[in-house]
XYZ file of C-alpha atoms in Angstrom:
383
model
C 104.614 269.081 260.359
C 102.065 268.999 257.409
C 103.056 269.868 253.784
C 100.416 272.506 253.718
C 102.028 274.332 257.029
C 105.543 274.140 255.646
C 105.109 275.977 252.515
C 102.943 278.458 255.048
C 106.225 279.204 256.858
C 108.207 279.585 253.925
C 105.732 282.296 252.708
C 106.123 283.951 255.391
C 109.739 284.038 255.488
C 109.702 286.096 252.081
C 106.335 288.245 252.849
C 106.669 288.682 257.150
C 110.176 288.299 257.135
C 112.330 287.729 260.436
C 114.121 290.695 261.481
C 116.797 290.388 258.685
C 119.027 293.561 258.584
C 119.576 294.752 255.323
C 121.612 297.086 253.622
C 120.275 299.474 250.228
C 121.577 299.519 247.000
C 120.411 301.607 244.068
C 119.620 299.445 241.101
C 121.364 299.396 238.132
C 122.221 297.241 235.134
C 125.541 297.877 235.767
C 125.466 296.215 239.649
C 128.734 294.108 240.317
C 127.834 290.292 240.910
C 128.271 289.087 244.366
C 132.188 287.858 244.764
C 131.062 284.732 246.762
C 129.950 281.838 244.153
C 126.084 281.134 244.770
C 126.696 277.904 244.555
C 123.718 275.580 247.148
C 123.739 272.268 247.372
C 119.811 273.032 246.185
C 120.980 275.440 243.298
C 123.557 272.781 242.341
C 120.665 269.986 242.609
C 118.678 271.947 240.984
C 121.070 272.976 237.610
C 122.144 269.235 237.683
C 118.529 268.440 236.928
C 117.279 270.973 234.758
C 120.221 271.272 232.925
C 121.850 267.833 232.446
C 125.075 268.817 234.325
C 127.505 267.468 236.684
C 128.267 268.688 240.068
C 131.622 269.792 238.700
C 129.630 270.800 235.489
C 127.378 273.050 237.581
C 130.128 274.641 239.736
C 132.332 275.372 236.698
C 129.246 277.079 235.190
C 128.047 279.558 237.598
C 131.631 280.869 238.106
C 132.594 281.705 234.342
C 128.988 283.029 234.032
C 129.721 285.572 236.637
C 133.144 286.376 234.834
C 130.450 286.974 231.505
C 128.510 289.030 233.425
C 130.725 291.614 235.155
C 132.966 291.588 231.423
C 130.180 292.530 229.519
C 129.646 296.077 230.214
C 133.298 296.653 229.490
C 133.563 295.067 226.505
C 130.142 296.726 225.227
C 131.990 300.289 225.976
C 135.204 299.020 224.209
C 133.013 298.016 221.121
C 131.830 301.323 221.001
C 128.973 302.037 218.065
C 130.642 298.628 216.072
C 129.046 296.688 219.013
C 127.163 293.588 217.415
C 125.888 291.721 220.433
C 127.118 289.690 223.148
C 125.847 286.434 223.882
C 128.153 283.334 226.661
C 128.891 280.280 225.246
C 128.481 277.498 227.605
C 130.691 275.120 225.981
C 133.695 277.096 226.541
C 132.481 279.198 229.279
C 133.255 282.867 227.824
C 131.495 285.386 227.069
C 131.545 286.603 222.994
C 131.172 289.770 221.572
C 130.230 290.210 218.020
C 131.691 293.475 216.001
C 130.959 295.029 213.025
C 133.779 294.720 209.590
C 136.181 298.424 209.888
C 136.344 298.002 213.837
C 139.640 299.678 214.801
C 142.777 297.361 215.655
C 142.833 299.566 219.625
C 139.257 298.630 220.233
C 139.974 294.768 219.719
C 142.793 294.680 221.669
C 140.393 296.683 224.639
C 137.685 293.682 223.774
C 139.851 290.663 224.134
C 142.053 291.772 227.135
C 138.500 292.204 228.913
C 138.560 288.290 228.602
C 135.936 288.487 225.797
C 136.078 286.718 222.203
C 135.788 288.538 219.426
C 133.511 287.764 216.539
C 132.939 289.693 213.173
C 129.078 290.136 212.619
C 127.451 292.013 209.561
C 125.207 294.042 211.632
C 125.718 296.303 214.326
C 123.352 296.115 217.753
C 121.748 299.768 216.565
C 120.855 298.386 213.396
C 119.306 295.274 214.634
C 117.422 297.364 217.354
C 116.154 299.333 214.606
C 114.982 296.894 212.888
C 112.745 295.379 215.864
C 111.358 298.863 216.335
C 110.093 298.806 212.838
C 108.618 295.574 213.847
C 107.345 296.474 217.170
C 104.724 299.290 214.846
C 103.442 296.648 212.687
C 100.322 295.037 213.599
C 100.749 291.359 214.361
C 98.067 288.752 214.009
C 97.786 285.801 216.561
C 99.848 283.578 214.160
C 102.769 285.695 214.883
C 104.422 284.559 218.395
C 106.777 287.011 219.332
C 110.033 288.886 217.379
C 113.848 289.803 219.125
C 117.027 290.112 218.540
C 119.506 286.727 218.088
C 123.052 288.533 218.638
C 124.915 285.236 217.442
C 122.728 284.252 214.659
C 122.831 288.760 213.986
C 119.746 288.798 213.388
C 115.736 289.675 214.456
C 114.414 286.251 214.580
C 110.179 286.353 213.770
C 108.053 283.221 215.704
C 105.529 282.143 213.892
C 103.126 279.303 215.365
C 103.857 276.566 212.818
C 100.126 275.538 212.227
C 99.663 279.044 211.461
C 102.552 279.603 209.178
C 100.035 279.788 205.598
C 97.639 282.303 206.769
C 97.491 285.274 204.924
C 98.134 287.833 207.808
C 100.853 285.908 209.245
C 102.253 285.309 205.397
C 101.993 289.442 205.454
C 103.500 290.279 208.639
C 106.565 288.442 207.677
C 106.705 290.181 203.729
C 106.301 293.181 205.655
C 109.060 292.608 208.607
C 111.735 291.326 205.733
C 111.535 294.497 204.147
C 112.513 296.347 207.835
C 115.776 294.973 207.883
C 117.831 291.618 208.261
C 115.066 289.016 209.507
C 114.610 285.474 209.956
C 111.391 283.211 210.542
C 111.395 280.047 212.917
C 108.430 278.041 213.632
C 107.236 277.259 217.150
C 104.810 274.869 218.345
C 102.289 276.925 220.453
C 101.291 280.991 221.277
C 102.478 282.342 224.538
C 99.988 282.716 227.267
C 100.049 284.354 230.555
C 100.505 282.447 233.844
C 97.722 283.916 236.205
C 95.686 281.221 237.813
C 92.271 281.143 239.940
C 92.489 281.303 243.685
C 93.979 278.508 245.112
C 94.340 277.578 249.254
C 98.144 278.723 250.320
C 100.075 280.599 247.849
C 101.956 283.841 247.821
C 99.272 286.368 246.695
C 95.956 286.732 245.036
C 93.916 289.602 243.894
C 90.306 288.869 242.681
C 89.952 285.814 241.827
C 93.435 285.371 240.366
C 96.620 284.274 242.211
C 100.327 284.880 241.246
C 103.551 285.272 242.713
C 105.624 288.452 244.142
C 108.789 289.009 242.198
C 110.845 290.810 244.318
C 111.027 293.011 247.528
C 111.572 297.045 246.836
C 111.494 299.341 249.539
C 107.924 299.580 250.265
C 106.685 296.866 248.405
C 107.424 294.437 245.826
C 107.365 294.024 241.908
C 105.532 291.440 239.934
C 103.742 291.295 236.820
C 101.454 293.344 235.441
C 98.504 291.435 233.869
C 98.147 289.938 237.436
C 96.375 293.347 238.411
C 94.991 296.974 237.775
C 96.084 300.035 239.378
C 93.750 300.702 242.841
C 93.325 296.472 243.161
C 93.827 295.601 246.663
C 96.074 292.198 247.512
C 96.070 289.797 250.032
C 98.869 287.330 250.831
C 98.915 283.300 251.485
C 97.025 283.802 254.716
C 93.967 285.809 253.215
C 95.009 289.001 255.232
C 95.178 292.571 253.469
C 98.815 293.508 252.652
C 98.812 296.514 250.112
C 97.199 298.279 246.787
C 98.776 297.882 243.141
C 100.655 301.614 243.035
C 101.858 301.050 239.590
C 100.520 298.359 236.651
C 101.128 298.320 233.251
C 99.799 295.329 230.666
C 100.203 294.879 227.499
C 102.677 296.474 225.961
C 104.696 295.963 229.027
C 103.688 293.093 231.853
C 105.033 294.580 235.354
C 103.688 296.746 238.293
C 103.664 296.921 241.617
C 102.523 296.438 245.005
C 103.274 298.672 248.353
C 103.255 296.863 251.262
C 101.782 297.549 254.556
C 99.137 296.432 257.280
C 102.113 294.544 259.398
C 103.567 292.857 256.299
C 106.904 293.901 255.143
C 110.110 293.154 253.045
C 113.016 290.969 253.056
C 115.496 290.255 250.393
C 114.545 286.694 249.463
C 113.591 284.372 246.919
C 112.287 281.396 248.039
C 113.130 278.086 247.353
C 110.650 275.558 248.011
C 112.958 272.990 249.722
C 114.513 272.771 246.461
C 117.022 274.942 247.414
C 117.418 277.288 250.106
C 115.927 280.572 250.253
C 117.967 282.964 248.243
C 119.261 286.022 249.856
C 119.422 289.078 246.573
C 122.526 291.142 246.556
C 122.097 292.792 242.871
C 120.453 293.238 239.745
C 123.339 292.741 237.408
C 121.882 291.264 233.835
C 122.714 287.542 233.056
C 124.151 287.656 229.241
C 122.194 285.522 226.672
C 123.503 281.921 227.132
C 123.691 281.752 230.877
C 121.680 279.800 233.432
C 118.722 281.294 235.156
C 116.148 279.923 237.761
C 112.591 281.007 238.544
C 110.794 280.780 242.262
C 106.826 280.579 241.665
C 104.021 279.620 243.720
C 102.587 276.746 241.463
C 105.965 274.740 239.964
C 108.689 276.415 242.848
C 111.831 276.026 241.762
C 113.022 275.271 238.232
C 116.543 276.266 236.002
C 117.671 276.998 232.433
C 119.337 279.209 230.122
C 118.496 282.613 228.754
C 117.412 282.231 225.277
C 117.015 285.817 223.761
C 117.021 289.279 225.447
C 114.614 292.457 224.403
C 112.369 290.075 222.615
C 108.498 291.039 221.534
C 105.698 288.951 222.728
C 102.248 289.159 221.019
C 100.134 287.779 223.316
C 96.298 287.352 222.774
C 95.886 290.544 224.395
C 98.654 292.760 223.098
C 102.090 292.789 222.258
C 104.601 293.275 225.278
C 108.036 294.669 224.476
C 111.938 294.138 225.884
C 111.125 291.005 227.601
C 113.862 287.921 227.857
C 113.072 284.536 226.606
C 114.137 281.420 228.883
C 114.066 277.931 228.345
C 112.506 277.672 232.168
C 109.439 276.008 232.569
C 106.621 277.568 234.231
C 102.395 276.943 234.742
C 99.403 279.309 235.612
C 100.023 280.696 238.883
C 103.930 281.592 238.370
C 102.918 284.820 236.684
C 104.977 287.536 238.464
C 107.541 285.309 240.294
C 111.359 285.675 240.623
C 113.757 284.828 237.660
C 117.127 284.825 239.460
C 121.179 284.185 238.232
C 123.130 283.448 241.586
C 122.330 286.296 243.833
C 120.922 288.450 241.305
C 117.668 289.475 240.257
C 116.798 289.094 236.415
C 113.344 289.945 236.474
C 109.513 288.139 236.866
C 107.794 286.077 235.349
C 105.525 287.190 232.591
C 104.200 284.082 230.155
C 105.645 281.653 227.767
C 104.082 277.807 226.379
C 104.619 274.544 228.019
C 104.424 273.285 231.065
C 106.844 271.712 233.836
C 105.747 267.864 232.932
C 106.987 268.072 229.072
C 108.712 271.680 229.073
C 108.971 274.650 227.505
C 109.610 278.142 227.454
C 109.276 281.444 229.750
C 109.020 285.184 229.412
C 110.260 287.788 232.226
C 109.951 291.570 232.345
C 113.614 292.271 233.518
C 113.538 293.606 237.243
C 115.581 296.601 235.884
C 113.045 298.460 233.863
C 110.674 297.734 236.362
C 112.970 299.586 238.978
C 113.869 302.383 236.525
C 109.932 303.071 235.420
C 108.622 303.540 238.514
C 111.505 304.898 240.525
C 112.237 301.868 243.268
C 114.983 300.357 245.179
C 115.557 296.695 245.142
C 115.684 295.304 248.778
C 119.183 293.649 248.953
C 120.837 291.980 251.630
């Protein structure tokens, strides 16, 4: 069997589906993790690589980053407004929760018998989120990458692209975020861009002239990302044939949309995996913390790993700023735009942009699956 006719069947596997029975569940941040560990041979192969870890290493991972995730919720209402952040430390495998100085002796004891560690910050989540709103009304030049929130550092972190870091309306965007609120500067090598891509032969969808990849399956449809298409834009899958309409697309200021399905295509609750690893069935939409490992499924680079770097962050693309997106040290290339960023068995979100590439790395955007669900009213498709 070709190559070419392989990676045909898998696309349909995820698009056509097979008859898989499948059972609804109303998405929410709060979603309980799937019990059983996701834990492939392929998702194991592919941590090992993309991560530097051991078998072991990988195993041990996954499991206390499921502990993080269903903790943090509690801890968050325990913290109450002296919340500070969370963020999982994968050195020791737990999940931290920063607090504010005057936080009462009752709530700490709640924290810490959720299994959390405790850490004293000087700012308090609301302020910091105040802060980036102040940010997210100032006009940003090109020089200015993107802005978010670092809950362990407690602070909005500004990206500046470092050949750009002298020019006067980069020089005044920063002046002018310092004086919003507790804000530091680091330098990065290159803009963001978006990962659209011209049509090429045997990948998930195109739309124009542009190809990218579906995110996840909703009940009647799927989501992806926004700058992939306009409202009314028709979309045909791998095999050229006529599956649906964008119902919903919003770019920039936020990169998702998306895409009913119909025309004898319809949904399953999969990720695919390439051959990497196997095709992953979706059972939630709980949200990774900061610090824990997250993969991506696209049509041009498949299946790649790595850590979530920084949640609700601003990126200023060349065409606009886009807001509340996470930042992941995943790689991606042009034609990933709108593909699946998944933790275990649950959705995170799809991809939006980022710099690099998957021969000397870098880093990825996604617009998390949540707000997508939320904006425009769907239902994840889980199994």
């Amino acid at each position: 069997m070709s190559t070419r006719f392989t990676r045909a069947g898998l696309a349909v596997l995820l698009l056509l589906g097979a008859g898989i029975t499948a059972g609804t569940v109303p998405a929410t941040a709060d979603d309980a993790p799937s019990a059983e560990a996701p834990a492939s041979a392929g998702l194991l192969s592919a941590m090992q690589r993309d991560l530097g870890l051991s078998k072991a290493d990988a195993e041990e991972r996954l499991a206390a980053e499921q502990r993080a995730t269903a903790l943090e919720s509690k801890a968050r209402r325990a913290a109450g407004t002296s919340f500070g952040g969370s963020w999982f430390d994968a050195s020791s495998g737990t999940l931290t929760v920063g607090v504010t100085p005057g936080t009462s002796a009752a709530a700490l004891r709640e924290i810490r018998a959720t299994g959390a560690s405790v850490r004293t910050v000087a700012h308090s989540a609301r302020e910091l989120a105040a802060t980036q709103a102040r940010l997210d009304k100032l006009p940003a030049p090109a020089g200015v990458s993107s802005w978010h929130v670092d809950p362990e550092a407690n602070t909005v972190v500004v990206n500046i692209v470092r050949a750009d870091e002298r020019d006067n309306d980069v020089q005044r965007f920063v002046a002018r975020a310092r004086e919003a609120g507790p804000v530091t500067v680091r330098r990065v090598a290159t803009a963001p861009t978006t990962f659209a891509a011209g049509t090429v032969g045997g990948d998930p969808y195109y739309t124009g002239n542009v190809r990218c990849s579906i995110g996840f399956s909703v009940h009647g449809g799927f989501v992806t990302a926004g700058h992939c298409g306009q409202t009314g834009a028709g979309v045909r899958g791998w095999d050229g044939t006529y599956i649906g309409n964008f119902q919903g697309s919003s770019f920039p200021e936020n990169d998702y949309a998306w895409v009913n399905v119909g025309s004898g295509w319809w949904t399953v609750p999969v990720v695919l995996g390439w051959g990497t690893v196997s095709d992953r069935l979706v059972r939630g939409s709980a949200e990774a913390p900061v610090g824990a490992s997250v993969c991506r499924s696209g049509s041009t680079t498949h299946w790649h790993c790595g850590t979530v770097l920084a949640k609700n962050e601003t990126v200023n693309y060349s065409q606009g700023a886009v807001r509340q997106m996470t930042k992941t040290s995943v790689c991606a290339e042009p034609g990933d735009s709108g593909g699946s960023f998944i933790s275990g068995d649950q959705a995170q979100g799809v991809t939006s942009g980022g710099w690099g590439n998957c021969g000397s790395g870098g880093e990825t955007w996604f617009q998390p699956v949540n707000e997508i669900l939320n904006r425009y009213g769907l239902t994840l498709h889980t199994a």
